[in-house]
């Protein structure tokens, strides 16, 4: 799996997260195959940036875990409470509304477009987060975050499988 993460604020930054799985040749106590899972994070920075406090620069480039970027834990419970069906709309009293607005294909996988809307100070619904979720996978194919109507970041699956 390969994800491209973009932060779109003042200075656009991009990082690639790669998750690779290989058969370990082992089985667990229940007889299930055990996988070796590894993560690689790739990004670019100038030599000058790398030279001045390189650990801090690297942390600035990709300090968040892929799990948090894809699916902020604060929103996980929402999807445990709703059935993912095209056209569905679920209201979470005091938090917001999740609308399923259609389907989209990303990296060869099809997912449902789920939008999370919250009311702003003027009581108008604002798009906060949009996910494209393939119910067969344990993670979104794409996550976009918004603030005041402007997209702030995006994490998208760009490669699935070999």
C-alpha positions as a printed Julia matrix, in Angstrom:
162×3 Matrix{Float64}:
   0.0     0.0    0.0
   1.33    3.43  -0.85
  -0.23    6.69   0.34
   0.6    10.22  -0.75
   0.03   12.81   1.96
  -0.19   16.52   1.1
  -0.41   19.48   3.47
  -1.8    22.42   1.53
  -1.35   25.34   3.96
   1.29   28.08   3.54
   4.04   25.85   2.21
   2.83   22.74   0.38
   4.52   19.58   1.66
   4.18   16.03   0.39
   5.24   12.77   1.98
   4.8     9.18   0.81
   3.96    6.46   3.34
   4.57    2.89   2.16
   3.26   -0.16   4.0
   4.58   -3.5    2.82
   3.39   -6.92   3.91
   5.21  -10.21   3.39
   4.39  -13.74   4.42
   6.64  -14.59   7.39
   6.31  -18.32   6.8
   4.98  -18.65  10.37
   1.58  -19.35  11.87
   0.13  -18.08  15.15
  -1.34  -20.26  17.92
  -4.67  -20.38  15.99
  -3.02  -21.57  12.78
  -3.4   -18.18  11.03
  -0.61  -17.04   8.71
   1.58  -14.33  10.24
   2.68  -11.35   8.15
   5.8    -9.23   8.43
   4.66   -5.6    8.12
   7.04   -2.71   7.49
   6.53    1.03   7.05
   8.65    3.45   5.05
   8.2     7.21   5.0
   9.71    9.19   2.12
   9.89   12.92   1.7
  12.23   15.56   0.37
  14.03   18.43   2.02
  16.98   20.62   1.1
  20.45   19.82   2.41
  20.31   23.0    4.47
  17.02   21.92   6.11
  18.49   18.48   6.81
  21.68   19.93   8.23
  20.03   22.25  10.74
  18.54   20.0   13.39
  17.73   17.13  11.05
  15.59   15.22  13.56
  13.36   18.25  14.06
  13.11   18.8   10.28
  12.21   15.17   9.66
   9.58   15.32  12.41
   8.1    18.48  10.83
   7.94   16.68   7.47
   6.04   13.62   8.69
   5.5    13.78  12.4
   2.01   12.22  12.4
   1.32    8.51  12.13
  -0.4     7.29   8.99
  -3.31    5.99  11.1
  -3.95    9.47  12.51
  -3.69   11.12   9.08
  -6.07    8.65   7.43
  -8.6     8.32  10.17
  -8.38   10.65  13.12
  -9.31    8.52  16.15
 -11.91   11.12  17.12
 -13.96   10.08  14.06
 -13.56    6.3   14.29
 -16.61    5.81  16.46
 -18.79    7.48  13.82
 -18.22    4.62  11.41
 -18.91    2.02  14.05
 -22.36    3.62  14.43
 -23.49    3.93  10.81
 -24.23    1.59   7.95
 -22.35    2.61   4.83
 -24.95    2.96   2.07
 -24.95    5.39  -0.85
 -27.35    8.26  -0.15
 -27.4     7.67   3.61
 -27.36   10.61   6.06
 -26.76   10.21   9.8
 -27.04   12.98  12.38
 -24.79   12.85  15.45
 -26.5    15.22  17.89
 -24.16   17.99  18.88
 -21.32   16.78  16.67
 -22.4    16.93  13.07
 -23.81   15.01  10.13
 -22.3    12.28   7.97
 -23.59   12.18   4.39
 -22.72    9.46   1.9
 -22.75   11.3   -1.4
 -21.69    8.71  -3.96
 -18.93    6.35  -5.05
 -15.42    6.96  -6.27
 -12.64    4.75  -7.6
  -9.14    5.25  -6.18
  -6.09    3.08  -6.93
  -8.36    0.48  -8.54
 -10.62    0.2   -5.47
 -14.16    1.54  -5.21
 -15.29    3.36  -2.11
 -18.16    5.43  -0.76
 -17.67    9.2   -0.45
 -18.49   10.13   3.17
 -18.65   13.79   4.17
 -18.64   14.97   7.78
 -20.32   18.35   8.2
 -20.35   20.47  11.34
 -22.16   23.73  12.08
 -20.07   26.89  12.22
 -20.67   29.95  14.43
 -23.46   31.14  12.12
 -25.21   27.73  12.33
 -24.29   26.9    8.71
 -23.06   23.39   7.87
 -19.38   23.31   6.86
 -17.52   20.36   5.37
 -14.86   19.3    7.92
 -13.63   15.93   6.64
 -14.26   13.81   3.56
 -13.34   10.16   3.36
 -13.61    7.65   0.53
 -14.18    4.35   2.31
 -13.97    0.88   0.83
 -15.96   -1.22   3.33
 -13.83   -4.27   2.46
 -10.63   -2.55   3.71
  -9.82   -1.42   7.21
  -8.88    2.12   6.18
 -10.04    4.97   3.93
  -8.83    5.18   0.34
  -8.65    8.96   0.73
  -9.05   11.49   3.52
  -9.38   15.25   2.96
  -9.57   17.77   5.8
 -11.14   21.23   5.54
 -11.14   24.4    7.61
 -13.39   27.37   6.87
 -14.32   25.82   3.53
 -10.69   25.41   2.36
  -8.95   22.08   1.94
  -6.04   21.75   4.39
  -4.68   18.28   3.73
  -5.16   15.1    1.76
  -4.01   11.51   2.2
  -4.72    9.24  -0.76
  -3.98    5.63  -1.59
  -1.94    5.75  -4.81
  -0.85    2.13  -5.03
  -2.69   -0.97  -3.87
  -1.14   -4.43  -4.16
   1.93   -5.33  -6.17
